[in-house]
mmCIF file of C-alpha atoms in Angstrom:
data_model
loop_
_atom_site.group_PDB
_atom_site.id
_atom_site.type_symbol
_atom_site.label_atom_id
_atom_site.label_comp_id
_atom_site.label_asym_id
_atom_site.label_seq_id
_atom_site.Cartn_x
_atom_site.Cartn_y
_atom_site.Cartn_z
ATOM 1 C CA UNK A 1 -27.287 2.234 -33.706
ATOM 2 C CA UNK A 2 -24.650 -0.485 -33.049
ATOM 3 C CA UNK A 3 -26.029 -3.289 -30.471
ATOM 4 C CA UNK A 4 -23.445 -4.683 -28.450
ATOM 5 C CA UNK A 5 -23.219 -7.486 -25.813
ATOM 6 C CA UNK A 6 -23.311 -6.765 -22.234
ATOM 7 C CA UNK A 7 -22.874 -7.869 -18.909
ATOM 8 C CA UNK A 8 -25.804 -5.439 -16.488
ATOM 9 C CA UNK A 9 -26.904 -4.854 -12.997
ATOM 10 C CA UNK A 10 -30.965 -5.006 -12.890
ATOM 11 C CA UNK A 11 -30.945 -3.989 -9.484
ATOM 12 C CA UNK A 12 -28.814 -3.594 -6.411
ATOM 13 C CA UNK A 13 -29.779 -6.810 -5.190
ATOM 14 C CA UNK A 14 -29.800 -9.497 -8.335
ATOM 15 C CA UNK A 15 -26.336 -11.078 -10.087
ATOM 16 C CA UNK A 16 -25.093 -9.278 -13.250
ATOM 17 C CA UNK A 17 -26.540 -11.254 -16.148
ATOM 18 C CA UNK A 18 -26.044 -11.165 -19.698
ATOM 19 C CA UNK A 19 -27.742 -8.550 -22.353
ATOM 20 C CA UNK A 20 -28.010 -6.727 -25.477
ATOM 21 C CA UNK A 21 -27.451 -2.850 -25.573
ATOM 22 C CA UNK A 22 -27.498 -0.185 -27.543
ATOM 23 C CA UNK A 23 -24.600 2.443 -28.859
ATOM 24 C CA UNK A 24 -24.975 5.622 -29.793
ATOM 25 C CA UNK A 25 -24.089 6.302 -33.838
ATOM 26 C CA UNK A 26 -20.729 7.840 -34.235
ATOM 27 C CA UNK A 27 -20.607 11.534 -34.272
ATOM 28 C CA UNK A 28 -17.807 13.504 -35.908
ATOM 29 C CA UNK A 29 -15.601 13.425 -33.183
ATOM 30 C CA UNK A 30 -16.373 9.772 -31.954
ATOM 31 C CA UNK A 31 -14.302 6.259 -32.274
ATOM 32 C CA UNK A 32 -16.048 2.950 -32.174
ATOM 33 C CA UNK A 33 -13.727 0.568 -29.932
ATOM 34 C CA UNK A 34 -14.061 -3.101 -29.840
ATOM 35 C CA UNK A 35 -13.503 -3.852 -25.877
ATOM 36 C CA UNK A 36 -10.635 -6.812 -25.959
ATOM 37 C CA UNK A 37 -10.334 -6.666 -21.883
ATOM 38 C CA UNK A 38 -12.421 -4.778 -18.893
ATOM 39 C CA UNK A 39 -11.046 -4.449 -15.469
ATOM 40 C CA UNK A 40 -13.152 -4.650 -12.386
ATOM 41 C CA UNK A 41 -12.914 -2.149 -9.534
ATOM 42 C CA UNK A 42 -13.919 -1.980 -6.364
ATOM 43 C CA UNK A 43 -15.930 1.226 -7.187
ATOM 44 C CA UNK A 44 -17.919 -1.277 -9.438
ATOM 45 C CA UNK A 45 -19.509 -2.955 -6.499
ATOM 46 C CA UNK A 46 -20.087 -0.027 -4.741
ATOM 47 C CA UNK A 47 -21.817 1.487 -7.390
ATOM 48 C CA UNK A 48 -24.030 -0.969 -8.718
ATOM 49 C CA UNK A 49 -25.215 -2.159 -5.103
ATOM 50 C CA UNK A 50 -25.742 1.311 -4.585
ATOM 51 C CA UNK A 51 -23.649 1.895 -1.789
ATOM 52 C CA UNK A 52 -22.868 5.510 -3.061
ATOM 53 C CA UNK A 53 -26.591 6.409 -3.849
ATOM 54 C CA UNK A 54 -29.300 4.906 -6.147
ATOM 55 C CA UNK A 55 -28.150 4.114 -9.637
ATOM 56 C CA UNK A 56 -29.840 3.702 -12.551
ATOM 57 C CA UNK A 57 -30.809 0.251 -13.851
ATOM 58 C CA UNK A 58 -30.014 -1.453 -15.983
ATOM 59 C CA UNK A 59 -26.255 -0.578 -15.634
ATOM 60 C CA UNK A 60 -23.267 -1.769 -17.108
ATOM 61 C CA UNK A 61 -20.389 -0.918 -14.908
ATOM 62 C CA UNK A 62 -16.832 -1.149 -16.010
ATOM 63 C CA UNK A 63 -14.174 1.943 -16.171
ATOM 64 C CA UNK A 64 -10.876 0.404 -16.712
ATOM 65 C CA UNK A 65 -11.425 -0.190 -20.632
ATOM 66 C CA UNK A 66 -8.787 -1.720 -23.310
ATOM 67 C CA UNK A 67 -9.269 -2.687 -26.991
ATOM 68 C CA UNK A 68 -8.857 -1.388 -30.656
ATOM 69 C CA UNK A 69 -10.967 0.981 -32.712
ATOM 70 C CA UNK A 70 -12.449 0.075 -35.323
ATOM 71 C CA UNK A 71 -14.492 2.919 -36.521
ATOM 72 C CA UNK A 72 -14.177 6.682 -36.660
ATOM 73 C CA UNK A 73 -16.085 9.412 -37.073
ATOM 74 C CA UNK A 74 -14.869 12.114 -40.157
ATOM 75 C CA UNK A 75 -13.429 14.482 -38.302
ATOM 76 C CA UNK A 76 -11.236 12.136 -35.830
ATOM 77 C CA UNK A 77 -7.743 12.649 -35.612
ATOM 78 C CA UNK A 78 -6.064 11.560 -32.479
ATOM 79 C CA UNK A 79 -6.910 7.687 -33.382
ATOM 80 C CA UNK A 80 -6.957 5.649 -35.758
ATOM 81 C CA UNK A 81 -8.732 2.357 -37.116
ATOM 82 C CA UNK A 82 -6.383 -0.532 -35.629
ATOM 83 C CA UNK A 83 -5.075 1.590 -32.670
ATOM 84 C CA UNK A 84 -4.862 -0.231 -29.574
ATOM 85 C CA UNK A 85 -6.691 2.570 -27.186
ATOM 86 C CA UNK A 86 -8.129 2.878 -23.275
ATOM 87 C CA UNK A 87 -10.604 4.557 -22.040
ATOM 88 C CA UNK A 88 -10.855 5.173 -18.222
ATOM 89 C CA UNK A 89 -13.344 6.559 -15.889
ATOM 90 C CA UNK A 90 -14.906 9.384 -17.896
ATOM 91 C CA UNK A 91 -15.914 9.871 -21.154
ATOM 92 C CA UNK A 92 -17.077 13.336 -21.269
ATOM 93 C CA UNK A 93 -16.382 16.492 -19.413
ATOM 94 C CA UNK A 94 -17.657 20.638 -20.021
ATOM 95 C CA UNK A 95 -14.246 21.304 -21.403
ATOM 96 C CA UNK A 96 -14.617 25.293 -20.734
ATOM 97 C CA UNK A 97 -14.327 25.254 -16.785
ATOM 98 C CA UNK A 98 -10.795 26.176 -15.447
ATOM 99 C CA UNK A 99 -10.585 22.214 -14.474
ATOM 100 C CA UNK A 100 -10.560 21.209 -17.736
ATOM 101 C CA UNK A 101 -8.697 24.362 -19.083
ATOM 102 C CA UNK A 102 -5.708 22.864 -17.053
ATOM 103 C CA UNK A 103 -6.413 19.204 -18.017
ATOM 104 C CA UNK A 104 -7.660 18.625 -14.861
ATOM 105 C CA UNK A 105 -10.960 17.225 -16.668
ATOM 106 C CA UNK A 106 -11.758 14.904 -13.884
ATOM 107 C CA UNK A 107 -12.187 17.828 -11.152
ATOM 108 C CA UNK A 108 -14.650 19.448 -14.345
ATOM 109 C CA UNK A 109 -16.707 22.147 -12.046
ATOM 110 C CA UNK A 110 -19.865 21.063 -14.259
ATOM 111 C CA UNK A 111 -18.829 17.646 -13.168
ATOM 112 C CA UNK A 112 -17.186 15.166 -15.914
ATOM 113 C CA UNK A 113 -19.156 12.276 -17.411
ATOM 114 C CA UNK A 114 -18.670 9.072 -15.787
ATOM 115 C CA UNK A 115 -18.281 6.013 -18.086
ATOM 116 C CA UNK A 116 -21.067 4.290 -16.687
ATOM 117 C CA UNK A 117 -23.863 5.584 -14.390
ATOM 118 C CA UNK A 118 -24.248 9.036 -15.847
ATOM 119 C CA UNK A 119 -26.125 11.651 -17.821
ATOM 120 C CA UNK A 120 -24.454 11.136 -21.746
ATOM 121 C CA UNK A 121 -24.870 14.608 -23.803
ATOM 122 C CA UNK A 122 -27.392 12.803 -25.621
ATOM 123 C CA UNK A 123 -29.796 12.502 -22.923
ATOM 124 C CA UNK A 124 -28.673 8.936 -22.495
ATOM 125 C CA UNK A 125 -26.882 6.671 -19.035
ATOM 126 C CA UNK A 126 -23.683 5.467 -19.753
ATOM 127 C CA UNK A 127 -23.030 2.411 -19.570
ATOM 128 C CA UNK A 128 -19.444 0.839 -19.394
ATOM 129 C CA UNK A 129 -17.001 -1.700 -20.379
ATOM 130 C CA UNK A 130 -18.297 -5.036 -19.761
ATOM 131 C CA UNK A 131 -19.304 -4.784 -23.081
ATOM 132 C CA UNK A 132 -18.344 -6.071 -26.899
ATOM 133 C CA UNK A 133 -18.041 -2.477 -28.100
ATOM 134 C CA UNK A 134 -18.183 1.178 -26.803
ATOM 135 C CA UNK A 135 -18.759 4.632 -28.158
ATOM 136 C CA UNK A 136 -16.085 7.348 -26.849
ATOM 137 C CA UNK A 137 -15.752 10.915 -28.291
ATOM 138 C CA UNK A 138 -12.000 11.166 -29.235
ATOM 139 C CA UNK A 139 -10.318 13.555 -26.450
ATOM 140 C CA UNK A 140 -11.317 10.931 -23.993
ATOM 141 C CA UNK A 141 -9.693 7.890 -24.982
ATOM 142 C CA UNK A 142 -5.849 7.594 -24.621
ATOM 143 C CA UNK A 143 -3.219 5.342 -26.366
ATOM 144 C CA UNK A 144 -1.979 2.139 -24.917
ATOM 145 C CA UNK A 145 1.916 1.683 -25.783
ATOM 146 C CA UNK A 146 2.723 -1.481 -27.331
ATOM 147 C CA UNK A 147 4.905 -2.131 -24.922
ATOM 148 C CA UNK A 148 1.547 -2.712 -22.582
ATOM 149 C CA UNK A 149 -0.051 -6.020 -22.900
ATOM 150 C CA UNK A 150 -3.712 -5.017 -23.290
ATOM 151 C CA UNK A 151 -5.204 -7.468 -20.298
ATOM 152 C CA UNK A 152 -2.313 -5.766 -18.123
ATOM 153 C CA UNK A 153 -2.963 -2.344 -19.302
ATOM 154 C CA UNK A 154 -6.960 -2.599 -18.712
ATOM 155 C CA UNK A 155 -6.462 -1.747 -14.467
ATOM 156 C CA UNK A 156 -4.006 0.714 -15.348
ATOM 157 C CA UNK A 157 -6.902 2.637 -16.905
ATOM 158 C CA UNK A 158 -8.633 3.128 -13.261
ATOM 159 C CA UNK A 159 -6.096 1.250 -10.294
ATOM 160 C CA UNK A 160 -2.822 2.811 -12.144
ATOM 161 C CA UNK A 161 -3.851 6.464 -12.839
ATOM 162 C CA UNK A 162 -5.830 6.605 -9.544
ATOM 163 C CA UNK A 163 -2.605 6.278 -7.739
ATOM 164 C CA UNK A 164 0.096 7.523 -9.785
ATOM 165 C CA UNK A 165 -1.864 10.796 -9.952
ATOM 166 C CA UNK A 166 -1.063 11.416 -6.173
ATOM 167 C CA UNK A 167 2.087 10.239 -6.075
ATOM 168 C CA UNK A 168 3.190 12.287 -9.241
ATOM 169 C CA UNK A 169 1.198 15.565 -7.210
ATOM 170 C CA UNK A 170 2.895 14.787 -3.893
ATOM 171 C CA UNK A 171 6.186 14.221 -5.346
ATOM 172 C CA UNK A 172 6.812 10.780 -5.268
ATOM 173 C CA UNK A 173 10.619 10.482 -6.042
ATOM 174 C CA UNK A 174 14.166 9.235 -4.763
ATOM 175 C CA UNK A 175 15.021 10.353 -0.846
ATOM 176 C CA UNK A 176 11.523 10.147 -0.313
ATOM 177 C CA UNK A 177 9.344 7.953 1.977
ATOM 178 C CA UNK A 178 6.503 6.931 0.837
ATOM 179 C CA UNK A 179 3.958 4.275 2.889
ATOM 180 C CA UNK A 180 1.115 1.953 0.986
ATOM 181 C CA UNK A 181 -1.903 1.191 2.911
ATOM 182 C CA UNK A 182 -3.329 -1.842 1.637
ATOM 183 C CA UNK A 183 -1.872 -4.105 -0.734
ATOM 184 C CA UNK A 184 -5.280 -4.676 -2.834
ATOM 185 C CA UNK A 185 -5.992 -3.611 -6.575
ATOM 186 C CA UNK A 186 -5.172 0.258 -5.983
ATOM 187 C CA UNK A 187 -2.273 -0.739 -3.585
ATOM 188 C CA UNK A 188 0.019 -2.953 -5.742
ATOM 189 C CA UNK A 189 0.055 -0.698 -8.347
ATOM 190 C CA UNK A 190 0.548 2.454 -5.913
ATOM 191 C CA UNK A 191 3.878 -0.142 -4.727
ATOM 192 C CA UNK A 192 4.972 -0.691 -8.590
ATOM 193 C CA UNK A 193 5.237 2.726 -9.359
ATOM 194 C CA UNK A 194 5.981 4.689 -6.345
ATOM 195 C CA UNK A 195 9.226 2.085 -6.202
ATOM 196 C CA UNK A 196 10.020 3.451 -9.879
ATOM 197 C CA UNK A 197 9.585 6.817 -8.725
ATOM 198 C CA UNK A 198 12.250 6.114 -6.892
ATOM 199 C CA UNK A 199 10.886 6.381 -3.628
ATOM 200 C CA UNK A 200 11.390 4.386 -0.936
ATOM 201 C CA UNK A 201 8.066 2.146 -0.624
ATOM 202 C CA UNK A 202 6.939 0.653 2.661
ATOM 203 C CA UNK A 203 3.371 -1.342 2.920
ATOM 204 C CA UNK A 204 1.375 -1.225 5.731
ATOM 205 C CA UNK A 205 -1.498 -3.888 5.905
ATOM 206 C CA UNK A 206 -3.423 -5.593 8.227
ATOM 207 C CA UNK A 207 -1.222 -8.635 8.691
ATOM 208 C CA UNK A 208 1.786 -10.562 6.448
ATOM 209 C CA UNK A 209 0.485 -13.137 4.606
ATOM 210 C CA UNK A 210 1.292 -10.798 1.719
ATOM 211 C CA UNK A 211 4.536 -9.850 2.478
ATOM 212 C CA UNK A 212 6.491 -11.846 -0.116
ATOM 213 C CA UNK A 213 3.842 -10.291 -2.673
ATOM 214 C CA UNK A 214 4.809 -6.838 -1.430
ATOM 215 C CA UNK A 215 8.322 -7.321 -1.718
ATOM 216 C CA UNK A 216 8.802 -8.443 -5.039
ATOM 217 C CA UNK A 217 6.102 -5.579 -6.200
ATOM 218 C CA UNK A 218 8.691 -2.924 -5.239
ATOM 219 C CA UNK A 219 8.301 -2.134 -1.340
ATOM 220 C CA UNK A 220 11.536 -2.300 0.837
ATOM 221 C CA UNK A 221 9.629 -2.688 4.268
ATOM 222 C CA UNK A 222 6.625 -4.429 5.204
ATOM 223 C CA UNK A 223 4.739 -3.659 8.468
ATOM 224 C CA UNK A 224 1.597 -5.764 10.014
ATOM 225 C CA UNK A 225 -0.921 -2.754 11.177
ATOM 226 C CA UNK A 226 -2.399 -5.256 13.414
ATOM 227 C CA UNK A 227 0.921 -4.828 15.627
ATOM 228 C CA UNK A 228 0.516 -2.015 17.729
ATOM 229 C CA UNK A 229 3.957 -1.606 18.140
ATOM 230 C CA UNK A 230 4.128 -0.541 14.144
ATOM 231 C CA UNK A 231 2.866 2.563 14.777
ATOM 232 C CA UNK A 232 5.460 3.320 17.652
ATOM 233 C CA UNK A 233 7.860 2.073 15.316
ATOM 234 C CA UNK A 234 7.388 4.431 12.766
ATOM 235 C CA UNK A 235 5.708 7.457 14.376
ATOM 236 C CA UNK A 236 7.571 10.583 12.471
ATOM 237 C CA UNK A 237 8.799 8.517 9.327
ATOM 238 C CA UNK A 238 7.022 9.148 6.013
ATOM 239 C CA UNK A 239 6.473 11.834 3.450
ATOM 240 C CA UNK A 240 3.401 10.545 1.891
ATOM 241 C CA UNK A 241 1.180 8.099 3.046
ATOM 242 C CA UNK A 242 -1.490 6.739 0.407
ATOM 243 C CA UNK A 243 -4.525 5.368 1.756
ATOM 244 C CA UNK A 244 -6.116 2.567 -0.724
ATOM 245 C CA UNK A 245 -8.357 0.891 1.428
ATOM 246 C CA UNK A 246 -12.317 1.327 1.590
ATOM 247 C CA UNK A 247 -12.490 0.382 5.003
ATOM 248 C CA UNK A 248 -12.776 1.907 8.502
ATOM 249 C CA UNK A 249 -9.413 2.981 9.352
ATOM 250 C CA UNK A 250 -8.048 4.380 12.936
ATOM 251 C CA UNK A 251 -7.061 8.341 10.718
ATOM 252 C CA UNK A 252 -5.233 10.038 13.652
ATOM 253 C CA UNK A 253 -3.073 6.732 14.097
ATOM 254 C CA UNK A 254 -2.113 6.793 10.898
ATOM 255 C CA UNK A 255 -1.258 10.423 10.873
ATOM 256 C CA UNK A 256 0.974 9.518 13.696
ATOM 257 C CA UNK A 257 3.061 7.904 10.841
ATOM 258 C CA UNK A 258 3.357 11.536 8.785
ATOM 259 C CA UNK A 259 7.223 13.571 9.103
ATOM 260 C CA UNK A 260 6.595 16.883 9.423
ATOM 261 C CA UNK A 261 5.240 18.383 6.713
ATOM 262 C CA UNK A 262 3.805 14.860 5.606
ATOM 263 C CA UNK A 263 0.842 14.384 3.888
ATOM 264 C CA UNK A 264 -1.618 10.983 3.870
ATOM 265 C CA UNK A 265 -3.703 11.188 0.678
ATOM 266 C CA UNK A 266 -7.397 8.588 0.151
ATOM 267 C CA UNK A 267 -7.822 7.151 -2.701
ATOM 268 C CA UNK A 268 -10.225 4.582 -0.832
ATOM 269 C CA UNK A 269 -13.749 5.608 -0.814
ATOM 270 C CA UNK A 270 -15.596 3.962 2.210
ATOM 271 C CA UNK A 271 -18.920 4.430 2.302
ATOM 272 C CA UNK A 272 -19.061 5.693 6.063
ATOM 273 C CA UNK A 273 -17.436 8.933 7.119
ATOM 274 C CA UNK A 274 -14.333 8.751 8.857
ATOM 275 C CA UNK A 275 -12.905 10.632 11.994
ATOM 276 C CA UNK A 276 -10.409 13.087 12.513
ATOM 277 C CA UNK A 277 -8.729 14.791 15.347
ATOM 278 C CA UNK A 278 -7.398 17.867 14.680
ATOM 279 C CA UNK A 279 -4.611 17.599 16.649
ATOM 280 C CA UNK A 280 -3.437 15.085 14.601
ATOM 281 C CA UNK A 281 -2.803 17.397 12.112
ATOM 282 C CA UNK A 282 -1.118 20.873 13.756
ATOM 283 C CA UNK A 283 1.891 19.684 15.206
ATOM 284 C CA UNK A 284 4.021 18.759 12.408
ATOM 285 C CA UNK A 285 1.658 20.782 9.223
ATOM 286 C CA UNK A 286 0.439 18.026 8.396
ATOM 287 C CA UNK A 287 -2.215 17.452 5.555
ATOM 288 C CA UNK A 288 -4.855 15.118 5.067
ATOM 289 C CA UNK A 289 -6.343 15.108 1.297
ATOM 290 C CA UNK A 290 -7.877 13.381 -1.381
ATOM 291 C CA UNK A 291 -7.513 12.377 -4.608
ATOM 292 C CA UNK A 292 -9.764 11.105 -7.395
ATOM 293 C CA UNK A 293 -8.346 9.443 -11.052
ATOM 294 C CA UNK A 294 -6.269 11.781 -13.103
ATOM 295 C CA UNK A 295 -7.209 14.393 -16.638
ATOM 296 C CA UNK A 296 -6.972 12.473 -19.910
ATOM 297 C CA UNK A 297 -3.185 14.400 -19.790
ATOM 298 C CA UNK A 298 -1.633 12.631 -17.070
ATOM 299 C CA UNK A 299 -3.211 9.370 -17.897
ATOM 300 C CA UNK A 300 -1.540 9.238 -21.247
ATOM 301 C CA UNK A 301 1.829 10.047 -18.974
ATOM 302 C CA UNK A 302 0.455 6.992 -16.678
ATOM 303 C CA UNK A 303 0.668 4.870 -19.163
ATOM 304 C CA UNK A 304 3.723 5.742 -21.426
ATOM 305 C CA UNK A 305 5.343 5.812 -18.026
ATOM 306 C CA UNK A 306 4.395 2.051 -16.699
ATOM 307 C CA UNK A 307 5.278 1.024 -20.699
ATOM 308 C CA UNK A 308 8.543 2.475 -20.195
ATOM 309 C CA UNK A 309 9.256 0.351 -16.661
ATOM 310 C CA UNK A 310 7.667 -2.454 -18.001
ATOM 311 C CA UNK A 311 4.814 -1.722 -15.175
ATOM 312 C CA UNK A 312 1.336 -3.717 -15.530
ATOM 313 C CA UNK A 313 -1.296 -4.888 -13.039
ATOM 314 C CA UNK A 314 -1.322 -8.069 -11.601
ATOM 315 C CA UNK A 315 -4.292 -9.739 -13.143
ATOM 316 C CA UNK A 316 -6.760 -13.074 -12.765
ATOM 317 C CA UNK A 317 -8.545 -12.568 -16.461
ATOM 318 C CA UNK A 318 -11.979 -14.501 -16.155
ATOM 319 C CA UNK A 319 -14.362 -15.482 -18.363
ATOM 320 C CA UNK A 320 -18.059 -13.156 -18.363
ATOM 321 C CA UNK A 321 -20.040 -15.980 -16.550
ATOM 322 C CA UNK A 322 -17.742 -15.388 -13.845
ATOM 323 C CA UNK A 323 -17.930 -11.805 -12.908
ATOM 324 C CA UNK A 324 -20.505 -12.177 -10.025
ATOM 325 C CA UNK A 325 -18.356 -14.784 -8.506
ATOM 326 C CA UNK A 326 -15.559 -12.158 -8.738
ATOM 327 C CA UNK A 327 -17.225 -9.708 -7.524
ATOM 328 C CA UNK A 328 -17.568 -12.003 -4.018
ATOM 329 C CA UNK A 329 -14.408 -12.746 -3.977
ATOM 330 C CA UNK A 330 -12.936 -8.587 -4.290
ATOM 331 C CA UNK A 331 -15.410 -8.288 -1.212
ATOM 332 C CA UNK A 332 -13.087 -11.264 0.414
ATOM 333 C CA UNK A 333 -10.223 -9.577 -0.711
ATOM 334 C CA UNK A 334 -9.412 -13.099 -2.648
ATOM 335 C CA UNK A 335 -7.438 -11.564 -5.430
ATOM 336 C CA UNK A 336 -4.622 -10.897 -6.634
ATOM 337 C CA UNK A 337 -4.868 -8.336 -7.417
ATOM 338 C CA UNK A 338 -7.136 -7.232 -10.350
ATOM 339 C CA UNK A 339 -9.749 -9.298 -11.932
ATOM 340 C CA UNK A 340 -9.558 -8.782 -15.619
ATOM 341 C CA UNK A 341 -12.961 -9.743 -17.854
ATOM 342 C CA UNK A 342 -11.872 -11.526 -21.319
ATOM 343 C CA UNK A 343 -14.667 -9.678 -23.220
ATOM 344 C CA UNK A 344 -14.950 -12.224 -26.271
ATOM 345 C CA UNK A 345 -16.495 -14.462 -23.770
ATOM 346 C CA UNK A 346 -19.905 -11.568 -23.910
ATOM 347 C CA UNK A 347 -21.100 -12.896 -27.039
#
């Protein structure tokens, strides 16, 4: 087995610290990818300071994965050695439900294999990207245009396909008016590619100190939620309204916002429940949904799509010994807007 360098949780409590783990061997239908650049996500905290249930320890979280194989097993043939590849937030799925029938592998009805965090088919946890080196069966890792800087393409594997998946479902396009809550790590990317949708982008966050940012990301209007008189403002105006914040949020104002036949979409996860008046949503059919990442399918679209508009997260790329500090400062929402991990500084 291959030992790579590591950065883990021991507990929900104690810093990440450094560490030695192990890979499985290649199988047949394997690559062996040398991790260049990690992301970290929100979800990363949440998960390792078990805010979403107990995890398993030692864990070593990271889902938004870039680098270049170096290995394959003898029966690849999607990748080759030198390829510069991604791999996002699974790595496994049943492949026979009608989920992943459609390419839908991340709604898998035996539940898909998370890249860190969950039961491996060898028995194993996985464990993620902030790592030298990772183990990926070949269906689940996805090509990273060369047009794609591979520290700007790392978010894109979790913050870009988590929010271009709803606004590709929801019809994200010109003549359409789409609002941003949140201008965080899922939020500027939902502004960077909803505006080359062609939709009309409008951010709504707690106050304007990141206006300017906002702007030049793509949105035409910018709106301080703190204002009450936004939401009088623009009661009635949008078609979609994507929800990227893990926070407490006042739903039925915010449904206010919705045209008729409107739909406001989470991608946030907060760890409390949230409510809802019903009435919120009858007059006007509206809809209030979810969404999780996207299948291996539309991630490869994702990403051909942000190479093509020359789309790439905003990133801070930090050495290892400072992930716990980053992780402090995504909880202070000092960022902007994607810390990126420079994983030659593991070993």
């Amino acid at each position: 087995m291959l030992t790579a360098h590591a950065y883990a949780a021991t507990s929900a409590t104690e810093p990440l610290a450094p560490m030695t783990i192990q890979r499985r061997e290649l199988g047949a239908h394997d690559v062996l990818i040398e991790i260049k650049y990690a992301g970290i996500c929100h979800s990363d905290i949440h998960t390792v300071r078990g805010d979403w249930g107990p995890a398993s320890y030692p864990l070593v979280p990271g889902h938004e994965i870039a680098g270049v194989v170096t290995e394959i097993g003898p029966q690849v043939t999607k990748h080759a050695v030198g390829d510069r590849v991604g791999v996002g937030c699974m790595v496994n799925s049943c492949r026979e439900c009608a989920s992943c029938r459609r390419g839908e592998e991340q709604y898998c009805l035996k539940g898909m294999t998370g890249t860190y965090g969950a039961v491996d088919r060898d028995g194993t946890i996985t464990q993620g990207g902030y790592s030298s080196h990772v183990v990926v069966a070949e269906d689940f890792v996805v090509t990273i245009p060369d047009a794609l800087e591979l520290d700007v393409a790392a978010p894109l594997l979790c913050a870009g396909i988590t929010t271009y998946s709803p606004l590709n479902h929801w019809g994200a396009a010109p003549g359409k008016k789409v609002a941003v809550v949140g201008l965080g790590g899922l939020g500027h990317m939902a502004v960077k590619i909803a505006a080359a949708m062609g939709a009309e982008v409008t951010v709504l966050s707690q106050s304007l100190k990141k206006q300017e940012d906002g702007l030049r990301l793509g949105a035409e209007h910018y709106y301080a939620t703190s204002d009450p008189t936004t939401f009088e403002q623009l009661a009635g105006t949008f078609d979609l309204i994507l929800n990227t914040v893990s926070a407490q949020i006042d739903l039925n104002a915010y449904l206010s916002l919705l045209a008729v036949d409107g739909a406001m979409v989470n991608v946030g996860a907060p760890a409390e429940p949230l409510s809802l008046q019903v009435f919120s949503l009858i007059p006007g059919r509206k809809t209030f949904a979810g969404s999780m990442i996207g299948g291996i399918r539309e991630t490869q679209e994702m990403l051909d799509f942000c190479a093509e508009h020359g789309i790439g997260a905003e990133i801070e790329v930090i050495p290892a010994e400072k992930i716990n500090d980053a992780y402090e400062r995504v909880l202070a929402s000092d960022v902007r807007y994607r810390f990126v991990i420079d994983t030659a500084t593991l070993s």
